[in-house]
Amino acid sequence: KQWYQRRVRDEYFLRFMESADFQPSLCKKYCDLKFVLQIMALFNSEDPRERDMLKTLLHRIYGKFLGLRSFIRKNINYIFLRYIYEGENCNGIAEFLEILGSIINGFAVPLKQEHRLFLFKVLIPLHKPRGIATYHAQLAYCIVQFVEKDPSLTEPTILGLLKLWPKTNSAKEVMLLGEFEEVLDIIEPAQFKKIIIPLFKMLAKAVSSPQFQVAERALYFWNNEYIMSLIEEHCRIIMPIMFPALYLISKDHWNQTIVALVYNVMKTFMEMNNQLFDELTLSFKAERQKEKRKEAHREEAWKKVQKRAIEASNVNANNKQNIG
């Protein structure tokens, strides 16, 4: 009942602003900073229908009142920062990000320093909180919008996200892998070259994950035609990074679906550069043999140590008996 009462209020105000006769200059007196703060405070509502209506309302205010734009952006920043660093609950993070997605789309190029700072100081840290699943789709859209607007932001964005890579949260890993693929879908070849090594080191770890959904999502990168064209262009850098992980998985991964996907990736690499693939195979096998010899030598050394310890213990025991 309360929602329907609030809905009438919000719809009335929305239609009033969308009216052809609406004049922002006459409404400035009433739609001031205090009013905007009251609207934004309502985003903490637990009712998704109310938040959706408020999202449309705030977006209209942003579009109609040019003088309030900077104030709205700054207050959304403050809400995000309190959520990230103080753990303050806010149910409207996804809705605020939807509004920002549209705002970012309209940013002029080159981007202002204020907007670049917003990406690095707010949007990237928004990947930290545990509740990321409730707003990740909207967050990823904002990140992609920034990278598309200014390709020079690609490298610091990717490196910033890699620093936040989860250690024990497989669901978050899957989400981030999806986000990386979205960025790679629109990346420029010159920018791709800059992030090859850190990105594919992460992918090698993800492919090696015992959690099959993480490994599967990482291997799906090789189903993307544009990403495949980039990989093929730089296969001499990428293959040595990925090969050890792929080879080991092909031999002993517990999930047969993952093994099948790995075989497909290895087949693709073989077709890209058969000579390099053979060189990596021989090199990896030789390295494995070397490691096995080291392990055998280590075990033999420990056996000798144990044998000497037992002999010393027996000698001490005999000496004690003789003294006694």
PDB file of C-alpha atoms in Angstrom:
ATOM      1  CA  LYS A   1       0.000   0.000   0.000  1.00  0.00           C
ATOM      2  CA  GLN A   2       2.817   2.414   0.911  1.00  0.00           C
ATOM      3  CA  TRP A   3       4.529   1.706  -2.435  1.00  0.00           C
ATOM      4  CA  TYR A   4       1.407   2.611  -4.414  1.00  0.00           C
ATOM      5  CA  GLN A   5       1.098   5.874  -2.510  1.00  0.00           C
ATOM      6  CA  ARG A   6       4.728   6.726  -3.236  1.00  0.00           C
ATOM      7  CA  ARG A   7       4.305   5.622  -6.836  1.00  0.00           C
ATOM      8  CA  VAL A   8       1.532   8.169  -7.384  1.00  0.00           C
ATOM      9  CA  ARG A   9       3.807  10.879  -5.971  1.00  0.00           C
ATOM     10  CA  ASP A  10       6.812   9.886  -8.105  1.00  0.00           C
ATOM     11  CA  GLU A  11       4.810   9.408 -11.312  1.00  0.00           C
ATOM     12  CA  TYR A  12       3.137  12.784 -10.868  1.00  0.00           C
ATOM     13  CA  PHE A  13       6.486  14.534 -10.496  1.00  0.00           C
ATOM     14  CA  LEU A  14       7.986  12.561 -13.417  1.00  0.00           C
ATOM     15  CA  ARG A  15       5.147  13.465 -15.774  1.00  0.00           C
ATOM     16  CA  PHE A  16       5.362  17.050 -14.603  1.00  0.00           C
ATOM     17  CA  MET A  17       9.057  17.185 -15.601  1.00  0.00           C
ATOM     18  CA  GLU A  18       8.436  15.426 -18.918  1.00  0.00           C
ATOM     19  CA  SER A  19       5.679  17.836 -19.857  1.00  0.00           C
ATOM     20  CA  ALA A  20       6.302  20.006 -22.921  1.00  0.00           C
ATOM     21  CA  ASP A  21       5.437  23.076 -20.844  1.00  0.00           C
ATOM     22  CA  PHE A  22       7.985  22.309 -18.106  1.00  0.00           C
ATOM     23  CA  GLN A  23      10.437  25.192 -17.552  1.00  0.00           C
ATOM     24  CA  PRO A  24      13.503  24.332 -15.414  1.00  0.00           C
ATOM     25  CA  SER A  25      14.227  28.010 -14.759  1.00  0.00           C
ATOM     26  CA  LEU A  26      10.900  28.385 -12.915  1.00  0.00           C
ATOM     27  CA  CYS A  27      11.385  25.145 -10.972  1.00  0.00           C
ATOM     28  CA  LYS A  28      14.947  25.866  -9.730  1.00  0.00           C
ATOM     29  CA  LYS A  29      13.584  27.430  -6.581  1.00  0.00           C
ATOM     30  CA  TYR A  30      12.010  24.133  -5.491  1.00  0.00           C
ATOM     31  CA  CYS A  31      14.318  21.559  -7.100  1.00  0.00           C
ATOM     32  CA  ASP A  32      17.391  22.582  -5.133  1.00  0.00           C
ATOM     33  CA  LEU A  33      20.316  20.761  -3.494  1.00  0.00           C
ATOM     34  CA  LYS A  34      18.276  19.760  -0.456  1.00  0.00           C
ATOM     35  CA  PHE A  35      15.545  18.284  -2.653  1.00  0.00           C
ATOM     36  CA  VAL A  36      18.088  16.252  -4.659  1.00  0.00           C
ATOM     37  CA  LEU A  37      19.653  14.893  -1.447  1.00  0.00           C
ATOM     38  CA  GLN A  38      16.203  13.810  -0.239  1.00  0.00           C
ATOM     39  CA  ILE A  39      15.588  12.005  -3.549  1.00  0.00           C
ATOM     40  CA  MET A  40      18.978  10.256  -3.335  1.00  0.00           C
ATOM     41  CA  ALA A  41      18.358   9.181   0.260  1.00  0.00           C
ATOM     42  CA  LEU A  42      15.260   7.296  -0.908  1.00  0.00           C
ATOM     43  CA  PHE A  43      17.455   5.008  -3.050  1.00  0.00           C
ATOM     44  CA  ASN A  44      18.106   2.955   0.078  1.00  0.00           C
ATOM     45  CA  SER A  45      14.573   1.582  -0.227  1.00  0.00           C
ATOM     46  CA  GLU A  46      14.307  -2.202  -0.157  1.00  0.00           C
ATOM     47  CA  ASP A  47      11.574  -2.116  -2.810  1.00  0.00           C
ATOM     48  CA  PRO A  48      13.162  -2.507  -6.304  1.00  0.00           C
ATOM     49  CA  ARG A  49      10.073  -0.908  -7.925  1.00  0.00           C
ATOM     50  CA  GLU A  50      10.576   2.282  -5.954  1.00  0.00           C
ATOM     51  CA  ARG A  51      14.309   2.348  -6.717  1.00  0.00           C
ATOM     52  CA  ASP A  52      13.577   1.915 -10.417  1.00  0.00           C
ATOM     53  CA  MET A  53      11.160   4.852 -10.381  1.00  0.00           C
ATOM     54  CA  LEU A  54      13.642   7.008  -8.428  1.00  0.00           C
ATOM     55  CA  LYS A  55      16.355   6.107 -10.947  1.00  0.00           C
ATOM     56  CA  THR A  56      14.255   7.515 -13.793  1.00  0.00           C
ATOM     57  CA  LEU A  57      13.358  10.556 -11.700  1.00  0.00           C
ATOM     58  CA  LEU A  58      16.969  11.400 -10.783  1.00  0.00           C
ATOM     59  CA  HIS A  59      18.071  10.876 -14.378  1.00  0.00           C
ATOM     60  CA  ARG A  60      15.442  13.383 -15.560  1.00  0.00           C
ATOM     61  CA  ILE A  61      16.585  15.899 -12.941  1.00  0.00           C
ATOM     62  CA  TYR A  62      20.169  15.433 -14.140  1.00  0.00           C
ATOM     63  CA  GLY A  63      19.099  16.076 -17.724  1.00  0.00           C
ATOM     64  CA  LYS A  64      16.859  19.108 -17.010  1.00  0.00           C
ATOM     65  CA  PHE A  65      18.907  20.989 -14.400  1.00  0.00           C
ATOM     66  CA  LEU A  66      22.428  21.601 -15.719  1.00  0.00           C
ATOM     67  CA  GLY A  67      23.501  23.374 -12.537  1.00  0.00           C
ATOM     68  CA  LEU A  68      22.817  20.267 -10.448  1.00  0.00           C
ATOM     69  CA  ARG A  69      24.852  17.834 -12.544  1.00  0.00           C
ATOM     70  CA  SER A  70      28.171  18.204 -10.758  1.00  0.00           C
ATOM     71  CA  PHE A  71      26.426  18.052  -7.371  1.00  0.00           C
ATOM     72  CA  ILE A  72      24.601  14.819  -8.301  1.00  0.00           C
ATOM     73  CA  ARG A  73      27.801  13.151  -9.548  1.00  0.00           C
ATOM     74  CA  LYS A  74      29.738  14.140  -6.409  1.00  0.00           C
ATOM     75  CA  ASN A  75      27.047  12.828  -4.082  1.00  0.00           C
ATOM     76  CA  ILE A  76      26.851   9.538  -5.946  1.00  0.00           C
ATOM     77  CA  ASN A  77      30.639   9.350  -5.466  1.00  0.00           C
ATOM     78  CA  TYR A  78      30.250   9.924  -1.709  1.00  0.00           C
ATOM     79  CA  ILE A  79      27.616   7.179  -1.480  1.00  0.00           C
ATOM     80  CA  PHE A  80      29.928   4.751  -3.307  1.00  0.00           C
ATOM     81  CA  LEU A  81      32.943   5.650  -1.169  1.00  0.00           C
ATOM     82  CA  ARG A  82      30.997   5.177   2.071  1.00  0.00           C
ATOM     83  CA  TYR A  83      29.808   1.823   0.753  1.00  0.00           C
ATOM     84  CA  ILE A  84      33.350   0.718  -0.217  1.00  0.00           C
ATOM     85  CA  TYR A  85      35.383   1.942   2.749  1.00  0.00           C
ATOM     86  CA  GLU A  86      32.917   2.284   5.614  1.00  0.00           C
ATOM     87  CA  GLY A  87      30.661  -0.658   4.819  1.00  0.00           C
ATOM     88  CA  GLU A  88      27.600   1.573   4.815  1.00  0.00           C
ATOM     89  CA  ASN A  89      24.661  -0.330   3.358  1.00  0.00           C
ATOM     90  CA  CYS A  90      22.991   1.036   0.235  1.00  0.00           C
ATOM     91  CA  ASN A  91      20.391  -0.883  -1.748  1.00  0.00           C
ATOM     92  CA  GLY A  92      20.548   1.492  -4.708  1.00  0.00           C
ATOM     93  CA  ILE A  93      24.133   0.907  -5.942  1.00  0.00           C
ATOM     94  CA  ALA A  94      22.946  -0.829  -9.137  1.00  0.00           C
ATOM     95  CA  GLU A  95      20.463   1.960  -9.915  1.00  0.00           C
ATOM     96  CA  PHE A  96      23.078   4.692  -9.353  1.00  0.00           C
ATOM     97  CA  LEU A  97      25.441   2.822 -11.694  1.00  0.00           C
ATOM     98  CA  GLU A  98      22.723   2.629 -14.351  1.00  0.00           C
ATOM     99  CA  ILE A  99      22.346   6.395 -14.192  1.00  0.00           C
ATOM    100  CA  LEU A 100      26.126   6.819 -14.399  1.00  0.00           C
ATOM    101  CA  GLY A 101      26.276   4.487 -17.400  1.00  0.00           C
ATOM    102  CA  SER A 102      24.131   6.949 -19.341  1.00  0.00           C
ATOM    103  CA  ILE A 103      26.082   9.939 -17.985  1.00  0.00           C
ATOM    104  CA  ILE A 104      29.474   8.429 -18.938  1.00  0.00           C
ATOM    105  CA  ASN A 105      28.147   7.765 -22.423  1.00  0.00           C
ATOM    106  CA  GLY A 106      27.666  11.516 -22.822  1.00  0.00           C
ATOM    107  CA  PHE A 107      31.094  12.582 -21.542  1.00  0.00           C
ATOM    108  CA  ALA A 108      33.096  14.721 -23.969  1.00  0.00           C
ATOM    109  CA  VAL A 109      36.516  13.549 -25.163  1.00  0.00           C
ATOM    110  CA  PRO A 110      39.210  14.125 -23.970  1.00  0.00           C
ATOM    111  CA  LEU A 111      37.914  13.156 -20.543  1.00  0.00           C
ATOM    112  CA  LYS A 112      38.282  15.598 -17.677  1.00  0.00           C
ATOM    113  CA  GLN A 113      40.628  14.707 -14.821  1.00  0.00           C
ATOM    114  CA  GLU A 114      37.574  14.530 -12.539  1.00  0.00           C
ATOM    115  CA  HIS A 115      36.099  11.723 -14.643  1.00  0.00           C
ATOM    116  CA  ARG A 116      39.375   9.794 -14.852  1.00  0.00           C
ATOM    117  CA  LEU A 117      39.735   9.971 -11.062  1.00  0.00           C
ATOM    118  CA  PHE A 118      36.177   8.677 -10.710  1.00  0.00           C
ATOM    119  CA  LEU A 119      37.152   5.588 -12.716  1.00  0.00           C
ATOM    120  CA  PHE A 120      40.316   4.832 -10.710  1.00  0.00           C
ATOM    121  CA  LYS A 121      39.229   5.943  -7.230  1.00  0.00           C
ATOM    122  CA  VAL A 122      35.597   4.814  -7.245  1.00  0.00           C
ATOM    123  CA  LEU A 123      34.562   2.431 -10.028  1.00  0.00           C
ATOM    124  CA  ILE A 124      37.545   0.075  -9.833  1.00  0.00           C
ATOM    125  CA  PRO A 125      37.430  -0.117  -5.985  1.00  0.00           C
ATOM    126  CA  LEU A 126      33.714  -0.964  -6.278  1.00  0.00           C
ATOM    127  CA  HIS A 127      34.925  -4.453  -7.251  1.00  0.00           C
ATOM    128  CA  LYS A 128      36.088  -5.002  -3.640  1.00  0.00           C
ATOM    129  CA  PRO A 129      32.815  -5.350  -1.645  1.00  0.00           C
ATOM    130  CA  ARG A 130      31.238  -8.752  -1.123  1.00  0.00           C
ATOM    131  CA  GLY A 131      27.921  -7.548  -2.505  1.00  0.00           C
ATOM    132  CA  ILE A 132      29.327  -7.027  -6.009  1.00  0.00           C
ATOM    133  CA  ALA A 133      26.994  -9.651  -7.499  1.00  0.00           C
ATOM    134  CA  THR A 134      24.004  -7.303  -7.026  1.00  0.00           C
ATOM    135  CA  TYR A 135      25.466  -4.587  -9.251  1.00  0.00           C
ATOM    136  CA  HIS A 136      28.293  -6.132 -11.294  1.00  0.00           C
ATOM    137  CA  ALA A 137      26.507  -5.974 -14.664  1.00  0.00           C
ATOM    138  CA  GLN A 138      25.965  -2.209 -14.322  1.00  0.00           C
ATOM    139  CA  LEU A 139      29.528  -1.708 -13.022  1.00  0.00           C
ATOM    140  CA  ALA A 140      31.047  -3.620 -15.938  1.00  0.00           C
ATOM    141  CA  TYR A 141      29.013  -1.492 -18.361  1.00  0.00           C
ATOM    142  CA  CYS A 142      30.455   1.699 -16.830  1.00  0.00           C
ATOM    143  CA  ILE A 143      34.012   0.334 -17.054  1.00  0.00           C
ATOM    144  CA  VAL A 144      33.552  -0.599 -20.718  1.00  0.00           C
ATOM    145  CA  GLN A 145      32.095   2.861 -21.447  1.00  0.00           C
ATOM    146  CA  PHE A 146      35.230   4.520 -20.042  1.00  0.00           C
ATOM    147  CA  VAL A 147      37.620   2.271 -22.000  1.00  0.00           C
ATOM    148  CA  GLU A 148      35.628   2.854 -25.182  1.00  0.00           C
ATOM    149  CA  LYS A 149      35.676   6.622 -24.643  1.00  0.00           C
ATOM    150  CA  ASP A 150      39.417   6.780 -23.984  1.00  0.00           C
ATOM    151  CA  PRO A 151      41.492   3.742 -25.099  1.00  0.00           C
ATOM    152  CA  SER A 152      44.514   5.024 -23.138  1.00  0.00           C
ATOM    153  CA  LEU A 153      42.614   4.040 -19.956  1.00  0.00           C
ATOM    154  CA  THR A 154      42.699   0.356 -20.942  1.00  0.00           C
ATOM    155  CA  GLU A 155      46.077  -0.558 -19.427  1.00  0.00           C
ATOM    156  CA  PRO A 156      45.612   1.118 -15.997  1.00  0.00           C
ATOM    157  CA  THR A 157      42.048  -0.237 -15.818  1.00  0.00           C
ATOM    158  CA  ILE A 158      43.096  -3.837 -16.529  1.00  0.00           C
ATOM    159  CA  LEU A 159      46.039  -3.615 -14.116  1.00  0.00           C
ATOM    160  CA  GLY A 160      43.793  -2.092 -11.447  1.00  0.00           C
ATOM    161  CA  LEU A 161      41.293  -4.944 -11.777  1.00  0.00           C
ATOM    162  CA  LEU A 162      44.056  -7.570 -11.714  1.00  0.00           C
ATOM    163  CA  LYS A 163      45.233  -6.203  -8.346  1.00  0.00           C
ATOM    164  CA  LEU A 164      41.749  -6.917  -6.981  1.00  0.00           C
ATOM    165  CA  TRP A 165      41.664 -10.486  -8.290  1.00  0.00           C
ATOM    166  CA  PRO A 166      39.917 -12.700  -5.677  1.00  0.00           C
ATOM    167  CA  LYS A 167      41.831 -15.521  -3.998  1.00  0.00           C
ATOM    168  CA  THR A 168      38.999 -17.663  -2.622  1.00  0.00           C
ATOM    169  CA  ASN A 169      35.798 -16.420  -4.292  1.00  0.00           C
ATOM    170  CA  SER A 170      35.148 -18.438  -7.462  1.00  0.00           C
ATOM    171  CA  ALA A 171      31.838 -16.690  -8.237  1.00  0.00           C
ATOM    172  CA  LYS A 172      33.634 -13.333  -8.258  1.00  0.00           C
ATOM    173  CA  GLU A 173      36.366 -14.779 -10.479  1.00  0.00           C
ATOM    174  CA  VAL A 174      33.738 -15.825 -13.031  1.00  0.00           C
ATOM    175  CA  MET A 175      32.205 -12.320 -12.969  1.00  0.00           C
ATOM    176  CA  LEU A 176      35.590 -10.635 -13.468  1.00  0.00           C
ATOM    177  CA  LEU A 177      36.480 -12.974 -16.325  1.00  0.00           C
ATOM    178  CA  GLY A 178      33.240 -11.932 -18.027  1.00  0.00           C
ATOM    179  CA  GLU A 179      34.136  -8.286 -17.486  1.00  0.00           C
ATOM    180  CA  PHE A 180      37.610  -8.780 -18.949  1.00  0.00           C
ATOM    181  CA  GLU A 181      36.081 -10.339 -22.050  1.00  0.00           C
ATOM    182  CA  GLU A 182      33.771  -7.335 -22.451  1.00  0.00           C
ATOM    183  CA  VAL A 183      36.790  -5.005 -22.295  1.00  0.00           C
ATOM    184  CA  LEU A 184      38.757  -7.149 -24.753  1.00  0.00           C
ATOM    185  CA  ASP A 185      35.806  -7.047 -27.158  1.00  0.00           C
ATOM    186  CA  ILE A 186      36.386  -3.327 -27.699  1.00  0.00           C
ATOM    187  CA  ILE A 187      40.131  -3.069 -27.016  1.00  0.00           C
ATOM    188  CA  GLU A 188      42.425  -1.536 -29.614  1.00  0.00           C
ATOM    189  CA  PRO A 189      45.310  -3.767 -30.834  1.00  0.00           C
ATOM    190  CA  ALA A 190      47.914  -1.240 -29.636  1.00  0.00           C
ATOM    191  CA  GLN A 191      46.425  -1.325 -26.111  1.00  0.00           C
ATOM    192  CA  PHE A 192      46.140  -5.124 -26.118  1.00  0.00           C
ATOM    193  CA  LYS A 193      49.882  -5.393 -26.648  1.00  0.00           C
ATOM    194  CA  LYS A 194      50.519  -3.498 -23.393  1.00  0.00           C
ATOM    195  CA  ILE A 195      48.520  -5.854 -21.160  1.00  0.00           C
ATOM    196  CA  ILE A 196      49.328  -9.260 -22.737  1.00  0.00           C
ATOM    197  CA  ILE A 197      51.734 -10.560 -20.086  1.00  0.00           C
ATOM    198  CA  PRO A 198      49.794  -9.700 -16.870  1.00  0.00           C
ATOM    199  CA  LEU A 199      46.442 -10.613 -18.440  1.00  0.00           C
ATOM    200  CA  PHE A 200      47.491 -14.032 -19.730  1.00  0.00           C
ATOM    201  CA  LYS A 201      49.366 -14.878 -16.538  1.00  0.00           C
ATOM    202  CA  MET A 202      46.045 -14.376 -14.788  1.00  0.00           C
ATOM    203  CA  LEU A 203      44.243 -16.444 -17.450  1.00  0.00           C
ATOM    204  CA  ALA A 204      46.763 -19.269 -17.012  1.00  0.00           C
ATOM    205  CA  LYS A 205      45.964 -19.324 -13.272  1.00  0.00           C
ATOM    206  CA  ALA A 206      42.224 -19.198 -13.964  1.00  0.00           C
ATOM    207  CA  VAL A 207      42.455 -22.066 -16.465  1.00  0.00           C
ATOM    208  CA  SER A 208      44.343 -24.098 -13.829  1.00  0.00           C
ATOM    209  CA  SER A 209      41.646 -23.498 -11.207  1.00  0.00           C
ATOM    210  CA  PRO A 210      40.224 -26.693  -9.639  1.00  0.00           C
ATOM    211  CA  GLN A 211      36.839 -24.921  -9.677  1.00  0.00           C
ATOM    212  CA  PHE A 212      35.562 -25.994 -13.097  1.00  0.00           C
ATOM    213  CA  GLN A 213      33.320 -22.934 -13.666  1.00  0.00           C
ATOM    214  CA  VAL A 214      36.322 -20.602 -13.366  1.00  0.00           C
ATOM    215  CA  ALA A 215      38.424 -22.750 -15.720  1.00  0.00           C
ATOM    216  CA  GLU A 216      35.532 -23.069 -18.162  1.00  0.00           C
ATOM    217  CA  ARG A 217      34.872 -19.306 -18.228  1.00  0.00           C
ATOM    218  CA  ALA A 218      38.574 -18.593 -18.861  1.00  0.00           C
ATOM    219  CA  LEU A 219      38.710 -21.115 -21.726  1.00  0.00           C
ATOM    220  CA  TYR A 220      35.677 -19.479 -23.369  1.00  0.00           C
ATOM    221  CA  PHE A 221      37.950 -16.553 -24.312  1.00  0.00           C
ATOM    222  CA  TRP A 222      39.132 -18.764 -27.167  1.00  0.00           C
ATOM    223  CA  ASN A 223      35.580 -18.845 -28.578  1.00  0.00           C
ATOM    224  CA  ASN A 224      35.632 -15.087 -29.191  1.00  0.00           C
ATOM    225  CA  GLU A 225      36.655 -14.325 -32.785  1.00  0.00           C
ATOM    226  CA  TYR A 226      38.074 -10.861 -32.109  1.00  0.00           C
ATOM    227  CA  ILE A 227      40.091 -12.033 -29.098  1.00  0.00           C
ATOM    228  CA  MET A 228      41.335 -14.980 -31.163  1.00  0.00           C
ATOM    229  CA  SER A 229      42.593 -12.605 -33.851  1.00  0.00           C
ATOM    230  CA  LEU A 230      44.535 -10.669 -31.199  1.00  0.00           C
ATOM    231  CA  ILE A 231      45.940 -13.890 -29.717  1.00  0.00           C
ATOM    232  CA  GLU A 232      47.034 -15.107 -33.142  1.00  0.00           C
ATOM    233  CA  GLU A 233      48.852 -11.848 -33.810  1.00  0.00           C
ATOM    234  CA  HIS A 234      50.820 -12.189 -30.550  1.00  0.00           C
ATOM    235  CA  CYS A 235      50.943 -15.979 -30.252  1.00  0.00           C
ATOM    236  CA  ARG A 236      54.746 -16.032 -29.757  1.00  0.00           C
ATOM    237  CA  ILE A 237      54.252 -14.122 -26.483  1.00  0.00           C
ATOM    238  CA  ILE A 238      51.024 -15.772 -25.344  1.00  0.00           C
ATOM    239  CA  MET A 239      51.766 -19.445 -26.075  1.00  0.00           C
ATOM    240  CA  PRO A 240      54.774 -19.742 -23.714  1.00  0.00           C
ATOM    241  CA  ILE A 241      52.667 -18.210 -20.907  1.00  0.00           C
ATOM    242  CA  MET A 242      49.660 -20.488 -21.413  1.00  0.00           C
ATOM    243  CA  PHE A 243      51.335 -23.739 -22.494  1.00  0.00           C
ATOM    244  CA  PRO A 244      52.464 -25.157 -19.088  1.00  0.00           C
ATOM    245  CA  ALA A 245      49.009 -24.737 -17.571  1.00  0.00           C
ATOM    246  CA  LEU A 246      47.252 -26.203 -20.613  1.00  0.00           C
ATOM    247  CA  TYR A 247      49.621 -29.183 -20.820  1.00  0.00           C
ATOM    248  CA  LEU A 248      49.204 -30.102 -17.152  1.00  0.00           C
ATOM    249  CA  ILE A 249      45.405 -29.787 -17.325  1.00  0.00           C
ATOM    250  CA  SER A 250      45.260 -31.983 -20.416  1.00  0.00           C
ATOM    251  CA  LYS A 251      46.955 -34.747 -18.407  1.00  0.00           C
ATOM    252  CA  ASP A 252      45.289 -34.724 -15.005  1.00  0.00           C
ATOM    253  CA  HIS A 253      42.262 -32.395 -14.631  1.00  0.00           C
ATOM    254  CA  TRP A 254      39.323 -34.070 -12.898  1.00  0.00           C
ATOM    255  CA  ASN A 255      36.640 -32.548 -15.170  1.00  0.00           C
ATOM    256  CA  GLN A 256      36.411 -34.039 -18.678  1.00  0.00           C
ATOM    257  CA  THR A 257      34.598 -30.984 -20.087  1.00  0.00           C
ATOM    258  CA  ILE A 258      37.580 -28.827 -19.128  1.00  0.00           C
ATOM    259  CA  VAL A 259      39.997 -31.362 -20.632  1.00  0.00           C
ATOM    260  CA  ALA A 260      38.026 -31.275 -23.923  1.00  0.00           C
ATOM    261  CA  LEU A 261      38.097 -27.449 -23.979  1.00  0.00           C
ATOM    262  CA  VAL A 262      41.843 -27.464 -23.265  1.00  0.00           C
ATOM    263  CA  TYR A 263      42.455 -29.858 -26.142  1.00  0.00           C
ATOM    264  CA  ASN A 264      40.585 -27.467 -28.439  1.00  0.00           C
ATOM    265  CA  VAL A 265      42.732 -24.539 -27.258  1.00  0.00           C
ATOM    266  CA  MET A 266      45.924 -26.552 -27.724  1.00  0.00           C
ATOM    267  CA  LYS A 267      44.789 -27.576 -31.196  1.00  0.00           C
ATOM    268  CA  THR A 268      44.182 -23.903 -32.018  1.00  0.00           C
ATOM    269  CA  PHE A 269      47.680 -22.992 -30.806  1.00  0.00           C
ATOM    270  CA  MET A 270      49.139 -25.824 -32.879  1.00  0.00           C
ATOM    271  CA  GLU A 271      47.403 -24.485 -35.995  1.00  0.00           C
ATOM    272  CA  MET A 272      48.619 -20.942 -35.259  1.00  0.00           C
ATOM    273  CA  ASN A 273      52.297 -21.886 -34.973  1.00  0.00           C
ATOM    274  CA  ASN A 274      53.109 -25.583 -35.196  1.00  0.00           C
ATOM    275  CA  GLN A 275      56.873 -25.079 -34.890  1.00  0.00           C
ATOM    276  CA  LEU A 276      56.578 -23.039 -31.701  1.00  0.00           C
ATOM    277  CA  PHE A 277      54.095 -25.550 -30.284  1.00  0.00           C
ATOM    278  CA  ASP A 278      56.580 -28.419 -30.868  1.00  0.00           C
ATOM    279  CA  GLU A 279      59.409 -26.395 -29.303  1.00  0.00           C
ATOM    280  CA  LEU A 280      57.298 -25.654 -26.224  1.00  0.00           C
ATOM    281  CA  THR A 281      56.272 -29.309 -25.919  1.00  0.00           C
ATOM    282  CA  LEU A 282      59.895 -30.527 -26.015  1.00  0.00           C
ATOM    283  CA  SER A 283      61.041 -27.772 -23.660  1.00  0.00           C
ATOM    284  CA  PHE A 284      58.267 -28.464 -21.162  1.00  0.00           C
ATOM    285  CA  LYS A 285      58.878 -32.227 -21.179  1.00  0.00           C
ATOM    286  CA  ALA A 286      62.610 -31.656 -20.657  1.00  0.00           C
ATOM    287  CA  GLU A 287      61.839 -29.306 -17.758  1.00  0.00           C
ATOM    288  CA  ARG A 288      59.492 -31.876 -16.235  1.00  0.00           C
ATOM    289  CA  GLN A 289      62.184 -34.557 -16.466  1.00  0.00           C
ATOM    290  CA  LYS A 290      64.655 -32.193 -14.833  1.00  0.00           C
ATOM    291  CA  GLU A 291      62.184 -31.529 -11.990  1.00  0.00           C
ATOM    292  CA  LYS A 292      61.613 -35.276 -11.537  1.00  0.00           C
ATOM    293  CA  ARG A 293      65.371 -35.859 -11.279  1.00  0.00           C
ATOM    294  CA  LYS A 294      65.639 -33.060  -8.713  1.00  0.00           C
ATOM    295  CA  GLU A 295      62.772 -34.588  -6.737  1.00  0.00           C
ATOM    296  CA  ALA A 296      64.381 -38.034  -6.842  1.00  0.00           C
ATOM    297  CA  HIS A 297      67.704 -36.559  -5.705  1.00  0.00           C
ATOM    298  CA  ARG A 298      65.925 -34.698  -2.899  1.00  0.00           C
ATOM    299  CA  GLU A 299      64.176 -37.870  -1.722  1.00  0.00           C
ATOM    300  CA  GLU A 300      67.447 -39.801  -1.834  1.00  0.00           C
ATOM    301  CA  ALA A 301      69.140 -37.102   0.243  1.00  0.00           C
ATOM    302  CA  TRP A 302      66.354 -37.243   2.836  1.00  0.00           C
ATOM    303  CA  LYS A 303      66.630 -41.037   3.020  1.00  0.00           C
ATOM    304  CA  LYS A 304      70.341 -40.696   3.751  1.00  0.00           C
ATOM    305  CA  VAL A 305      69.620 -38.107   6.461  1.00  0.00           C
ATOM    306  CA  GLN A 306      67.002 -40.396   8.022  1.00  0.00           C
ATOM    307  CA  LYS A 307      69.363 -43.376   7.883  1.00  0.00           C
ATOM    308  CA  ARG A 308      72.130 -41.408   9.612  1.00  0.00           C
ATOM    309  CA  ALA A 309      69.689 -40.142  12.233  1.00  0.00           C
ATOM    310  CA  ILE A 310      68.583 -43.710  13.017  1.00  0.00           C
ATOM    311  CA  GLU A 311      72.202 -44.894  13.204  1.00  0.00           C
ATOM    312  CA  ALA A 312      73.116 -42.010  15.538  1.00  0.00           C
ATOM    313  CA  SER A 313      70.098 -42.786  17.702  1.00  0.00           C
ATOM    314  CA  ASN A 314      71.110 -46.453  17.968  1.00  0.00           C
ATOM    315  CA  VAL A 315      74.682 -45.511  18.898  1.00  0.00           C
ATOM    316  CA  ASN A 316      73.422 -43.197  21.662  1.00  0.00           C
ATOM    317  CA  ALA A 317      71.135 -45.918  22.985  1.00  0.00           C
ATOM    318  CA  ASN A 318      74.032 -48.424  23.104  1.00  0.00           C
ATOM    319  CA  ASN A 319      76.278 -45.916  24.886  1.00  0.00           C
ATOM    320  CA  LYS A 320      73.637 -45.319  27.563  1.00  0.00           C
ATOM    321  CA  GLN A 321      73.286 -49.071  28.136  1.00  0.00           C
ATOM    322  CA  ASN A 322      77.061 -49.502  28.484  1.00  0.00           C
ATOM    323  CA  ILE A 323      77.265 -46.632  31.003  1.00  0.00           C
ATOM    324  CA  GLY A 324      74.383 -48.145  32.935  1.00  0.00           C
TER     325      GLY A 324
END
